[in-house]
Amino acid sequence: MNFHFTHPIWLFALVPALAWVVWLAVKSDVQTAKWRRWTSGTIRVLVLLAIVLAIAGIQWLRPIEGMNVFFLLDRSDSIPSAQQDAAKEQVNKFAAKMERVDKGGVIAFGSEAAIEFNPNTAVKVEKIQAVVNTERTDLSAAIRLGTAGFPETGQKRLVLMSDGNENIGAAIDALAAARSLGVTLDVVPVGVARMNDLSVQKLGLPSNLKKGTAFEAKIFVQADHPTDAKVRLYRNDQYLGEQDVRLDSGKNLLTFPQKLTEPGFYNYDVRVEAKDDVLPQNNRASAFTFVRGEPRLLLVSSEADGDATLSSALKSMKMEVRTITPGQFPTSLAELQDYDSIFLCNINGGDLGRDNQKLIESAVRDFGVGLVCVGGDQSFAAGGYRNTPLETVLPVSMELDSKKVLPSGAVVLVMHGMEFANGNQVARDCAQGVLAALAPQDQMGVILWDGTEHWVFPLSKVGDKKDMSSKIAGMNQGDMVSFQGVLEKSHDALKKATSNLKHVIVFSDGDPGAPSDSLLQAMAKDKITISSVLISGHFPPDTMIRMADLGKGRFYHVTDASQLPQIFLKETAVILKSAIYEEPFKPVMRANSEVVRGIGANEYPQLLGYVATTPKPRAETPLWTHQGDPLLAHWQYGLGRAVAFTSDAKPRWAKTWLAWEKYKQFWVQTAQWSLRRTENADFATDVSLEKGEGIINVEALDARGDYRNFLNLQAIVVSPKGERVVLPVRQSGPGHYEAKFPTKEAGTYAVNVVEMDGAKVVAQQTAGASINYSPEFSVPEPNYNLLRRLAEAGGGKVLDLKNPLDNPFLHDRVKTFQPRDLWEWLLRFAVILFVLDVGFRRIQIEREDAQKMLATAKSVVLFWRPKQKVMKSDESLSALLARRDAVRAETTKPVEERPELFQPTAPVNLPLPGNEPTPEPAKPASEGTPHTGEQKPGPASGMASLLEAKRRAQKKK
């Protein structure tokens, strides 16, 4: 038997402890029998031995048979599809040699790892169902997941099937941790070498420039052989020119002299083409730079003519004002850095989109850009801002005071099963978005067809939304046959509703049967509007268009599922108009602030309407409406400032304001308060992206060129997906500071380095860098060196697929052991022995008592021992009857026939008168003549027994 100790150091305490116990047993002054002393000492030694072994963590290593193998399949972009299919087939070939006690599992990995199936005795890979990001290769993630997924028993082996082009993580470190747990690693190289490949490694630009400064755009190109190529350069999507170059084998540096004379944001794009290049994905790179000048303002408006007066007032600040529509909104955070403030003029949340709202939130919070939201009938709660990033940034909330009674809206969603990838989940997400945008007093219902027409939940008040949200998450709609039934149910429910605004949104691919015109006309008569959303329609859109026309709603023809959430949000806003107050009122000034400085409380003209909101706790609210709702509110949000004006700046509600002499002053002061406040820092920031991480380098010099040391610098990094991380930038040399951040996605990483003075931001500088394509395309061949190192470090081998013995289930099989902890049993044993030792030392048992106990034990054993012969029941009964008859015959004889009854049991001597014998003293029973009959002991014999017991006790003592 094999044993193992988890804490073997405790074994060193065993020898001195045993020596002490033996010495105590020998030198003890306790007066007891020798055999009792040594028995007690032996028990104590056993107790001590059990306790020490338990503390040392003794384990029994039970032999276990079987091999557990996890196959790690590389699914990244660098592995061609044919190679991925071949890897699956190779797994099946390996599994065909499994023994009955073996188990196999599969893990797919790219940027992350996922278990396709856990180890089991049957392995058959037909199609990989696990979904992983394929833009990166993280070998360490696969190794860690495989190590954690093994069963507790059996030999453990990983089989890595990859090209070894690791561009994130550290496989060697993960393998070292796996080896400590008894895991080995085999390698099967996959992938192909690409010939005649060139790639653009980087486009280098200064992150910040002064107006008119000359610089060079540096292009780094990697080629695996000498070749002729054509280089084209673009700036802000405008073609600048091209150049024919000769590329040498290896790294090449190309430069384009540039000069920017106007302030703004500039995005450069370079493309390199060669005749024999086999992979165009890695032939492009982009970068951006800023030229700082006067503040710039971005005005987003869906009605440029209506906002012309506002635009003119802002331009009087001698700053550049750019007016765009929601569809022209910048698509990257880097582009938004070109502006110091953003004006949103009556913009619907659905038109802006959630992604753009997240850009605005990050620009304000992380980069100090200002935001001014001007109201209207498409803004705030009426524009679907509730539970959006835009609501988070603004100083007002879309949830109204419970004491405020407003008309409610009611909406019914008609959900149809979609025949595109993940269609029903997209529909569930859209329904959840509608629910999130509604107020608690609004009503909502969802109806679908899944074999029958029924409500997921009937039209009812939204309330706290938890129950409705869970039901939406569980709905699974089918392919509807006809619109007639679901619209009839929707009509009946909405007709009974007391809401002021009633709306139906039909989500379908357009193939169900059309509803009757009479039904649509009846719904319109009951003031129920209908909008239809056609997604991936494979039928003519006539039915969907007719429903929207007769229902006095809108028709959407959507070809991209990503457009659906903002469409549903925009349609939800139809029933949110109940938050609008359209009645004349005069603004009430309750406090003073920098925004309204110089304007008296009685100078504000009348307004004709606004959207009801609730001020947030930290917001400053100088202007209020006659209903006690905020009209003007502002606050600091992160590094930036945000303003909310709940009326509009157009003729609809601000008709009298347009002619107000202080109209321009009001909006100029609002814009100036919102502008980016922090000064540009005088340090130089550079961001580079290498091997799965970004590196921020900061050089800090003062005006005299001396190093600036011990600065408190922080970097705010925003990924292409909008994920934000704040990092300390630590000093690594004189005037040099550095920080690193992970880069998993391809795209632009925006970086803002801020200088802190306590809790105050005193300066900032914006920079960034772009990952132009997946790093999977940057290396033209498998990394065989890394694969061999992993096999050696993992105690395995690089498998030769031509050798049938190079099978992970066959080679180098060893017997493994499963540890079984014994400490609990040892402690139980020690407790029992301890009790036995105490009883043995404290309880004195004499030889006679021991004999009695032994006799008692024997009697018990004999009592329970089965008799050798068992009499039959009739024989036993006849014997008992015969014995009864014999006893009765004996006792019923006449007296004269039984002379023994009158015979004495002992001779009787009757003394003659005068000759009575002198009585002799009584003798002990042991000395007298034995009696043939029973004799009751007299008083003398009782006293003798007591004296004898006393003598025995004194002898023991």
GROMACS .gro file of C-alpha atoms in nm, residues 121-503:
model
  383
  121THR     CA    1  -1.628   0.731  -2.262
  122ALA     CA    2  -1.777   0.802  -2.607
  123VAL     CA    3  -1.607   1.062  -2.831
  124LYS     CA    4  -1.748   1.151  -3.173
  125VAL     CA    5  -1.690   1.504  -3.305
  126GLU     CA    6  -1.916   1.596  -3.596
  127LYS     CA    7  -1.968   1.972  -3.560
  128ILE     CA    8  -1.826   2.226  -3.318
  129GLN     CA    9  -2.118   2.404  -3.149
  130ALA     CA   10  -1.917   2.622  -2.909
  131VAL     CA   11  -1.899   2.988  -3.018
  132VAL     CA   12  -1.571   3.170  -2.948
  133ASN     CA   13  -1.415   3.492  -3.073
  134THR     CA   14  -1.178   3.401  -3.356
  135GLU     CA   15  -0.979   3.728  -3.379
  136ARG     CA   16  -0.715   3.612  -3.131
  137THR     CA   17  -0.535   3.298  -3.014
  138ASP     CA   18  -0.517   3.247  -2.638
  139LEU     CA   19  -0.345   2.915  -2.572
  140SER     CA   20  -0.329   2.982  -2.199
  141ALA     CA   21  -0.709   3.007  -2.172
  142ALA     CA   22  -0.750   2.664  -2.332
  143ILE     CA   23  -0.484   2.508  -2.106
  144ARG     CA   24  -0.638   2.653  -1.789
  145LEU     CA   25  -0.991   2.546  -1.885
  146GLY     CA   26  -0.877   2.196  -1.976
  147THR     CA   27  -0.687   2.160  -1.649
  148ALA     CA   28  -0.992   2.267  -1.450
  149GLY     CA   29  -1.225   2.038  -1.646
  150PHE     CA   30  -1.049   1.706  -1.580
  151PRO     CA   31  -1.208   1.440  -1.357
  152GLU     CA   32  -1.042   1.388  -1.018
  153THR     CA   33  -0.920   1.038  -1.098
  154GLY     CA   34  -0.709   0.893  -1.376
  155GLN     CA   35  -0.415   1.012  -1.583
  156LYS     CA   36  -0.463   1.364  -1.728
  157ARG     CA   37  -0.340   1.470  -2.073
  158LEU     CA   38  -0.403   1.773  -2.294
  159VAL     CA   39  -0.365   1.753  -2.672
  160LEU     CA   40  -0.308   2.097  -2.828
  161MET     CA   41  -0.405   2.116  -3.196
  162SER     CA   42  -0.295   2.465  -3.303
  163ASP     CA   43  -0.052   2.664  -3.517
  164GLY     CA   44   0.101   2.809  -3.200
  165ASN     CA   45   0.059   3.172  -3.308
  166GLU     CA   46  -0.020   3.297  -2.960
  167ASN     CA   47  -0.110   3.668  -2.955
  168ILE     CA   48  -0.272   3.697  -2.614
  169GLY     CA   49  -0.196   3.533  -2.281
  170ALA     CA   50   0.107   3.328  -2.172
  171ALA     CA   51   0.080   2.955  -2.245
  172ILE     CA   52   0.408   2.867  -2.069
  173ASP     CA   53   0.283   3.010  -1.737
  174ALA     CA   54  -0.053   2.831  -1.766
  175LEU     CA   55   0.127   2.505  -1.847
  176ALA     CA   56   0.353   2.537  -1.542
  177ALA     CA   57   0.044   2.554  -1.320
  178ALA     CA   58  -0.108   2.253  -1.500
  179ARG     CA   59   0.206   2.043  -1.454
  180SER     CA   60   0.190   2.090  -1.077
  181LEU     CA   61  -0.149   1.913  -1.093
  182GLY     CA   62  -0.014   1.615  -1.286
  183VAL     CA   63  -0.129   1.725  -1.632
  184THR     CA   64   0.081   1.649  -1.942
  185LEU     CA   65   0.060   1.814  -2.285
  186ASP     CA   66   0.094   1.667  -2.634
  187VAL     CA   67   0.101   1.883  -2.947
  188VAL     CA   68  -0.040   1.833  -3.297
  189PRO     CA   69   0.076   2.119  -3.527
  190VAL     CA   70  -0.192   2.246  -3.766
  191GLY     CA   71  -0.215   2.541  -4.002
  192VAL     CA   72  -0.032   2.622  -4.324
  193ALA     CA   73   0.247   2.856  -4.423
  194ARG     CA   74   0.138   3.142  -4.649
  195MET     CA   75   0.378   3.228  -4.928
  196ASN     CA   76   0.413   3.565  -5.103
  197ASP     CA   77   0.256   3.753  -4.814
  198LEU     CA   78   0.306   4.116  -4.718
  199SER     CA   79   0.138   4.301  -4.433
  200VAL     CA   80   0.114   4.658  -4.307
  201GLN     CA   81   0.237   4.644  -3.949
  202LYS     CA   82   0.168   5.001  -3.842
  203LEU     CA   83   0.085   5.356  -3.954
  204GLY     CA   84   0.263   5.600  -3.727
  205LEU     CA   85   0.132   5.954  -3.664
  206PRO     CA   86   0.186   6.209  -3.384
  207SER     CA   87  -0.113   6.199  -3.148
  208ASN     CA   88  -0.139   6.580  -3.120
  209LEU     CA   89  -0.015   6.854  -3.353
  210LYS     CA   90  -0.002   7.229  -3.364
  211LYS     CA   91  -0.159   7.403  -3.660
  212GLY     CA   92   0.081   7.426  -3.955
  213THR     CA   93   0.336   7.177  -3.813
  214ALA     CA   94   0.504   6.954  -4.073
  215PHE     CA   95   0.528   6.581  -3.993
  216GLU     CA   96   0.571   6.243  -4.161
  217ALA     CA   97   0.322   5.960  -4.191
  218LYS     CA   98   0.537   5.650  -4.126
  219ILE     CA   99   0.427   5.322  -4.280
  220PHE     CA  100   0.583   4.994  -4.159
  221VAL     CA  101   0.546   4.707  -4.409
  222GLN     CA  102   0.654   4.343  -4.361
  223ALA     CA  103   0.729   4.130  -4.671
  224ASP     CA  104   0.849   3.769  -4.689
  225HIS     CA  105   1.023   3.824  -5.024
  226PRO     CA  106   1.134   4.119  -5.242
  227THR     CA  107   0.844   4.254  -5.446
  228ASP     CA  108   0.704   4.563  -5.615
  229ALA     CA  109   0.403   4.726  -5.449
  230LYS     CA  110   0.174   5.028  -5.477
  231VAL     CA  111   0.103   5.241  -5.167
  232ARG     CA  112  -0.213   5.456  -5.148
  233LEU     CA  113  -0.279   5.714  -4.874
  234TYR     CA  114  -0.617   5.853  -4.765
  235ARG     CA  115  -0.708   6.130  -4.517
  236ASN     CA  116  -1.062   6.153  -4.384
  237ASP     CA  117  -1.167   5.919  -4.668
  238GLN     CA  118  -1.017   6.154  -4.929
  239TYR     CA  119  -0.756   6.015  -5.165
  240LEU     CA  120  -0.419   6.191  -5.124
  241GLY     CA  121  -0.209   6.001  -5.374
  242GLU     CA  122  -0.013   5.683  -5.441
  243GLN     CA  123   0.347   5.576  -5.476
  244ASP     CA  124   0.521   5.278  -5.641
  245VAL     CA  125   0.779   5.123  -5.410
  246ARG     CA  126   1.021   4.831  -5.405
  247LEU     CA  127   0.985   4.622  -5.088
  248ASP     CA  128   1.276   4.419  -4.957
  249SER     CA  129   1.240   4.093  -4.769
  250GLY     CA  130   1.169   4.170  -4.402
  251LYS     CA  131   1.069   4.506  -4.252
  252ASN     CA  132   1.033   4.817  -4.467
  253LEU     CA  133   0.976   5.181  -4.363
  254LEU     CA  134   0.790   5.418  -4.597
  255THR     CA  135   0.726   5.787  -4.523
  256PHE     CA  136   0.482   6.046  -4.658
  257PRO     CA  137   0.548   6.413  -4.566
  258GLN     CA  138   0.233   6.588  -4.439
  259LYS     CA  139   0.126   6.931  -4.312
  260LEU     CA  140  -0.208   7.025  -4.156
  261THR     CA  141  -0.307   7.389  -4.151
  262GLU     CA  142  -0.657   7.364  -4.009
  263PRO     CA  143  -0.755   7.243  -3.663
  264GLY     CA  144  -0.963   6.930  -3.632
  265PHE     CA  145  -0.961   6.553  -3.621
  266TYR     CA  146  -0.774   6.374  -3.903
  267ASN     CA  147  -0.801   6.005  -3.978
  268TYR     CA  148  -0.533   5.855  -4.209
  269ASP     CA  149  -0.572   5.529  -4.396
  270VAL     CA  150  -0.298   5.348  -4.594
  271ARG     CA  151  -0.337   5.054  -4.833
  272VAL     CA  152  -0.056   4.848  -4.988
  273GLU     CA  153  -0.113   4.627  -5.292
  274ALA     CA  154   0.112   4.369  -5.460
  275LYS     CA  155   0.037   4.139  -5.754
  276ASP     CA  156   0.126   3.808  -5.591
  277ASP     CA  157  -0.010   3.882  -5.242
  278VAL     CA  158  -0.240   3.602  -5.121
  279LEU     CA  159  -0.399   3.767  -4.815
  280PRO     CA  160  -0.551   4.115  -4.860
  281GLN     CA  161  -0.688   4.137  -4.502
  282ASN     CA  162  -0.353   4.253  -4.358
  283ASN     CA  163  -0.269   4.510  -4.626
  284ARG     CA  164  -0.434   4.807  -4.457
  285ALA     CA  165  -0.371   5.030  -4.154
  286SER     CA  166  -0.519   5.345  -4.007
  287ALA     CA  167  -0.433   5.606  -3.745
  288PHE     CA  168  -0.556   5.947  -3.634
  289THR     CA  169  -0.423   6.276  -3.504
  290PHE     CA  170  -0.561   6.602  -3.362
  291VAL     CA  171  -0.478   6.957  -3.457
  292ARG     CA  172  -0.593   7.182  -3.176
  293GLY     CA  173  -0.746   7.523  -3.245
  294GLU     CA  174  -1.047   7.721  -3.133
  295PRO     CA  175  -1.329   7.530  -2.962
  296ARG     CA  176  -1.560   7.339  -3.196
  297LEU     CA  177  -1.926   7.259  -3.138
  298LEU     CA  178  -2.135   6.979  -3.291
  299LEU     CA  179  -2.508   7.050  -3.334
  300VAL     CA  180  -2.722   6.743  -3.406
  301SER     CA  181  -3.066   6.829  -3.544
  302SER     CA  182  -3.330   6.652  -3.748
  303GLU     CA  183  -3.473   6.993  -3.850
  304ALA     CA  184  -3.188   7.219  -3.956
  305ASP     CA  185  -3.424   7.499  -4.061
  306GLY     CA  186  -3.605   7.499  -3.727
  307ASP     CA  187  -3.276   7.519  -3.538
  308ALA     CA  188  -3.123   7.788  -3.761
  309THR     CA  189  -3.180   8.060  -3.499
  310LEU     CA  190  -3.003   7.852  -3.234
  311SER     CA  191  -2.716   7.776  -3.472
  312SER     CA  192  -2.676   8.143  -3.554
  313ALA     CA  193  -2.665   8.235  -3.184
  314LEU     CA  194  -2.393   7.978  -3.119
  315LYS     CA  195  -2.182   8.093  -3.413
  316SER     CA  196  -2.170   8.441  -3.258
  317MET     CA  197  -1.923   8.292  -3.005
  318LYS     CA  198  -1.664   8.292  -3.284
  319MET     CA  199  -1.638   7.917  -3.271
  320GLU     CA  200  -1.693   7.666  -3.548
  321VAL     CA  201  -2.039   7.508  -3.533
  322ARG     CA  202  -2.101   7.198  -3.742
  323THR     CA  203  -2.465   7.095  -3.799
  324ILE     CA  204  -2.543   6.730  -3.882
  325THR     CA  205  -2.840   6.492  -3.881
  326PRO     CA  206  -2.860   6.188  -3.649
  327GLY     CA  207  -2.762   5.966  -3.941
  328GLN     CA  208  -2.433   6.160  -3.982
  329PHE     CA  209  -2.331   6.123  -3.618
  330PRO     CA  210  -1.961   6.023  -3.571
  331THR     CA  211  -1.912   5.648  -3.547
  332SER     CA  212  -1.603   5.647  -3.325
  333LEU     CA  213  -1.503   5.800  -2.997
  334ALA     CA  214  -1.188   5.941  -3.157
  335GLU     CA  215  -1.396   6.153  -3.396
  336LEU     CA  216  -1.596   6.298  -3.108
  337GLN     CA  217  -1.271   6.428  -2.956
  338ASP     CA  218  -1.269   6.689  -3.231
  339TYR     CA  219  -1.555   6.871  -3.054
  340ASP     CA  220  -1.564   7.049  -2.721
  341SER     CA  221  -1.943   7.033  -2.681
  342ILE     CA  222  -2.237   6.851  -2.840
  343PHE     CA  223  -2.589   6.996  -2.879
  344LEU     CA  224  -2.877   6.748  -2.927
  345CYS     CA  225  -3.183   6.937  -3.052
  346ASN     CA  226  -3.507   6.740  -3.017
  347ILE     CA  227  -3.345   6.405  -3.108
  348ASN     CA  228  -3.537   6.080  -3.064
  349GLY     CA  229  -3.345   5.811  -2.877
  350GLY     CA  230  -3.424   5.560  -3.150
  351ASP     CA  231  -3.286   5.787  -3.423
  352LEU     CA  232  -2.964   5.834  -3.233
  353GLY     CA  233  -2.921   5.463  -3.148
  354ARG     CA  234  -2.785   5.303  -2.834
  355ASP     CA  235  -2.430   5.273  -2.970
  356ASN     CA  236  -2.409   5.646  -3.039
  357GLN     CA  237  -2.554   5.716  -2.695
  358LYS     CA  238  -2.273   5.510  -2.541
  359LEU     CA  239  -2.021   5.715  -2.739
  360ILE     CA  240  -2.171   6.035  -2.601
  361GLU     CA  241  -2.163   5.900  -2.245
  362SER     CA  242  -1.794   5.806  -2.274
  363ALA     CA  243  -1.702   6.136  -2.445
  364VAL     CA  244  -1.856   6.336  -2.159
  365ARG     CA  245  -1.745   6.118  -1.868
  366ASP     CA  246  -1.397   6.014  -1.984
  367PHE     CA  247  -1.283   6.294  -2.216
  368GLY     CA  248  -1.453   6.604  -2.079
  369VAL     CA  249  -1.669   6.683  -2.384
  370GLY     CA  250  -1.978   6.892  -2.298
  371LEU     CA  251  -2.339   6.794  -2.372
  372VAL     CA  252  -2.647   7.016  -2.407
  373CYS     CA  253  -2.980   6.841  -2.464
  374VAL     CA  254  -3.250   7.075  -2.598
  375GLY     CA  255  -3.606   6.942  -2.568
  376GLY     CA  256  -3.901   6.899  -2.798
  377ASP     CA  257  -4.172   6.644  -2.867
  378GLN     CA  258  -3.905   6.383  -2.962
  379SER     CA  259  -3.678   6.424  -2.660
  380PHE     CA  260  -3.640   6.314  -2.298
  381ALA     CA  261  -3.917   6.074  -2.184
  382ALA     CA  262  -4.118   6.145  -2.501
  383GLY     CA  263  -3.814   6.042  -2.706
  384GLY     CA  264  -3.750   5.714  -2.530
  385TYR     CA  265  -3.455   5.825  -2.315
  386ARG     CA  266  -3.566   5.617  -2.017
  387ASN     CA  267  -3.304   5.358  -1.909
  388THR     CA  268  -3.055   5.461  -2.179
  389PRO     CA  269  -2.694   5.587  -2.157
  390LEU     CA  270  -2.828   5.931  -2.248
  391GLU     CA  271  -3.045   5.940  -1.937
  392THR     CA  272  -2.739   5.844  -1.732
  393VAL     CA  273  -2.545   6.147  -1.858
  394LEU     CA  274  -2.825   6.403  -1.821
  395PRO     CA  275  -2.899   6.584  -1.492
  396VAL     CA  276  -3.270   6.488  -1.513
  397SER     CA  277  -3.445   6.155  -1.479
  398MET     CA  278  -3.724   6.024  -1.703
  399GLU     CA  279  -3.900   5.864  -1.404
  400LEU     CA  280  -4.160   6.110  -1.282
  401ASP     CA  281  -4.267   6.181  -0.926
  402SER     CA  282  -4.534   5.934  -0.810
  403LYS     CA  283  -4.747   6.229  -0.700
  404LYS     CA  284  -4.760   6.362  -1.055
  405VAL     CA  285  -5.057   6.221  -1.245
  406LEU     CA  286  -4.997   6.199  -1.619
  407PRO     CA  287  -5.195   6.035  -1.897
  408SER     CA  288  -5.068   5.686  -1.969
  409GLY     CA  289  -4.996   5.504  -2.293
  410ALA     CA  290  -5.064   5.145  -2.396
  411VAL     CA  291  -4.870   4.933  -2.645
  412VAL     CA  292  -4.918   4.578  -2.774
  413LEU     CA  293  -4.633   4.389  -2.941
  414VAL     CA  294  -4.726   4.128  -3.201
  415MET     CA  295  -4.427   3.890  -3.219
  416HIS     CA  296  -4.363   3.656  -3.512
  417GLY     CA  297  -4.100   3.381  -3.525
  418MET     CA  298  -3.805   3.490  -3.738
  419GLU     CA  299  -3.627   3.272  -3.990
  420PHE     CA  300  -3.284   3.429  -3.954
  421ALA     CA  301  -2.994   3.348  -3.722
  422ASN     CA  302  -3.089   3.401  -3.357
  423GLY     CA  303  -3.409   3.572  -3.475
  424ASN     CA  304  -3.626   3.495  -3.173
  425GLN     CA  305  -3.357   3.619  -2.935
  426VAL     CA  306  -3.337   3.947  -3.129
  427ALA     CA  307  -3.716   3.978  -3.093
  428ARG     CA  308  -3.690   3.914  -2.718
  429ASP     CA  309  -3.422   4.183  -2.688
  430CYS     CA  310  -3.646   4.430  -2.873
  431ALA     CA  311  -3.938   4.355  -2.641
  432GLN     CA  312  -3.715   4.403  -2.338
  433GLY     CA  313  -3.608   4.741  -2.478
  434VAL     CA  314  -3.970   4.850  -2.514
  435LEU     CA  315  -4.045   4.741  -2.158
  436ALA     CA  316  -3.745   4.933  -2.024
  437ALA     CA  317  -3.856   5.254  -2.198
  438LEU     CA  318  -4.208   5.252  -2.049
  439ALA     CA  319  -4.310   5.428  -1.731
  440PRO     CA  320  -4.472   5.232  -1.444
  441GLN     CA  321  -4.817   5.383  -1.519
  442ASP     CA  322  -4.800   5.278  -1.888
  443GLN     CA  323  -4.953   4.954  -2.014
  444MET     CA  324  -4.798   4.679  -2.222
  445GLY     CA  325  -4.902   4.345  -2.366
  446VAL     CA  326  -4.724   4.085  -2.581
  447ILE     CA  327  -4.910   3.843  -2.807
  448LEU     CA  328  -4.771   3.569  -3.030
  449TRP     CA  329  -4.849   3.244  -3.210
  450ASP     CA  330  -4.676   2.919  -3.113
  451GLY     CA  331  -4.943   2.677  -3.230
  452THR     CA  332  -5.218   2.889  -3.083
  453GLU     CA  333  -5.274   3.261  -3.056
  454HIS     CA  334  -5.223   3.365  -2.694
  455TRP     CA  335  -5.086   3.638  -2.471
  456VAL     CA  336  -4.739   3.608  -2.322
  457PHE     CA  337  -4.892   3.847  -2.072
  458PRO     CA  338  -5.214   4.045  -2.130
  459LEU     CA  339  -5.230   4.421  -2.156
  460SER     CA  340  -5.167   4.555  -1.805
  461LYS     CA  341  -4.975   4.820  -1.613
  462VAL     CA  342  -4.599   4.787  -1.631
  463GLY     CA  343  -4.537   4.836  -1.258
  464ASP     CA  344  -4.195   4.717  -1.143
  465LYS     CA  345  -4.141   4.522  -1.472
  466LYS     CA  346  -3.979   4.213  -1.313
  467ASP     CA  347  -4.259   3.966  -1.388
  468MET     CA  348  -4.306   4.094  -1.745
  469SER     CA  349  -3.932   4.083  -1.810
  470SER     CA  350  -3.906   3.719  -1.702
  471LYS     CA  351  -4.200   3.620  -1.923
  472ILE     CA  352  -4.047   3.797  -2.224
  473ALA     CA  353  -3.719   3.614  -2.162
  474GLY     CA  354  -3.903   3.280  -2.181
  475MET     CA  355  -4.122   3.340  -2.486
  476ASN     CA  356  -4.058   3.140  -2.803
  477GLN     CA  357  -4.278   3.255  -3.087
  478GLY     CA  358  -4.358   3.049  -3.396
  479ASP     CA  359  -4.429   3.110  -3.764
  480MET     CA  360  -4.766   3.286  -3.758
  481VAL     CA  361  -5.037   3.178  -4.001
  482SER     CA  362  -5.251   3.493  -4.008
  483PHE     CA  363  -5.254   3.843  -3.858
  484GLN     CA  364  -5.632   3.839  -3.815
  485GLY     CA  365  -5.654   3.657  -3.483
  486VAL     CA  366  -5.372   3.836  -3.302
  487LEU     CA  367  -5.494   4.179  -3.416
  488GLU     CA  368  -5.850   4.099  -3.305
  489LYS     CA  369  -5.723   4.014  -2.956
  490SER     CA  370  -5.505   4.328  -2.957
  491HIS     CA  371  -5.804   4.540  -3.062
  492ASP     CA  372  -6.027   4.398  -2.789
  493ALA     CA  373  -5.764   4.464  -2.521
  494LEU     CA  374  -5.675   4.818  -2.632
  495LYS     CA  375  -6.039   4.915  -2.685
  496LYS     CA  376  -6.105   4.850  -2.317
  497ALA     CA  377  -5.791   5.033  -2.201
  498THR     CA  378  -5.830   5.381  -2.050
  499SER     CA  379  -5.495   5.506  -2.186
  500ASN     CA  380  -5.486   5.821  -2.396
  501LEU     CA  381  -5.240   5.680  -2.651
  502LYS     CA  382  -5.281   5.328  -2.789
  503HIS     CA  383  -5.034   5.165  -3.026
   0.00000   0.00000   0.00000
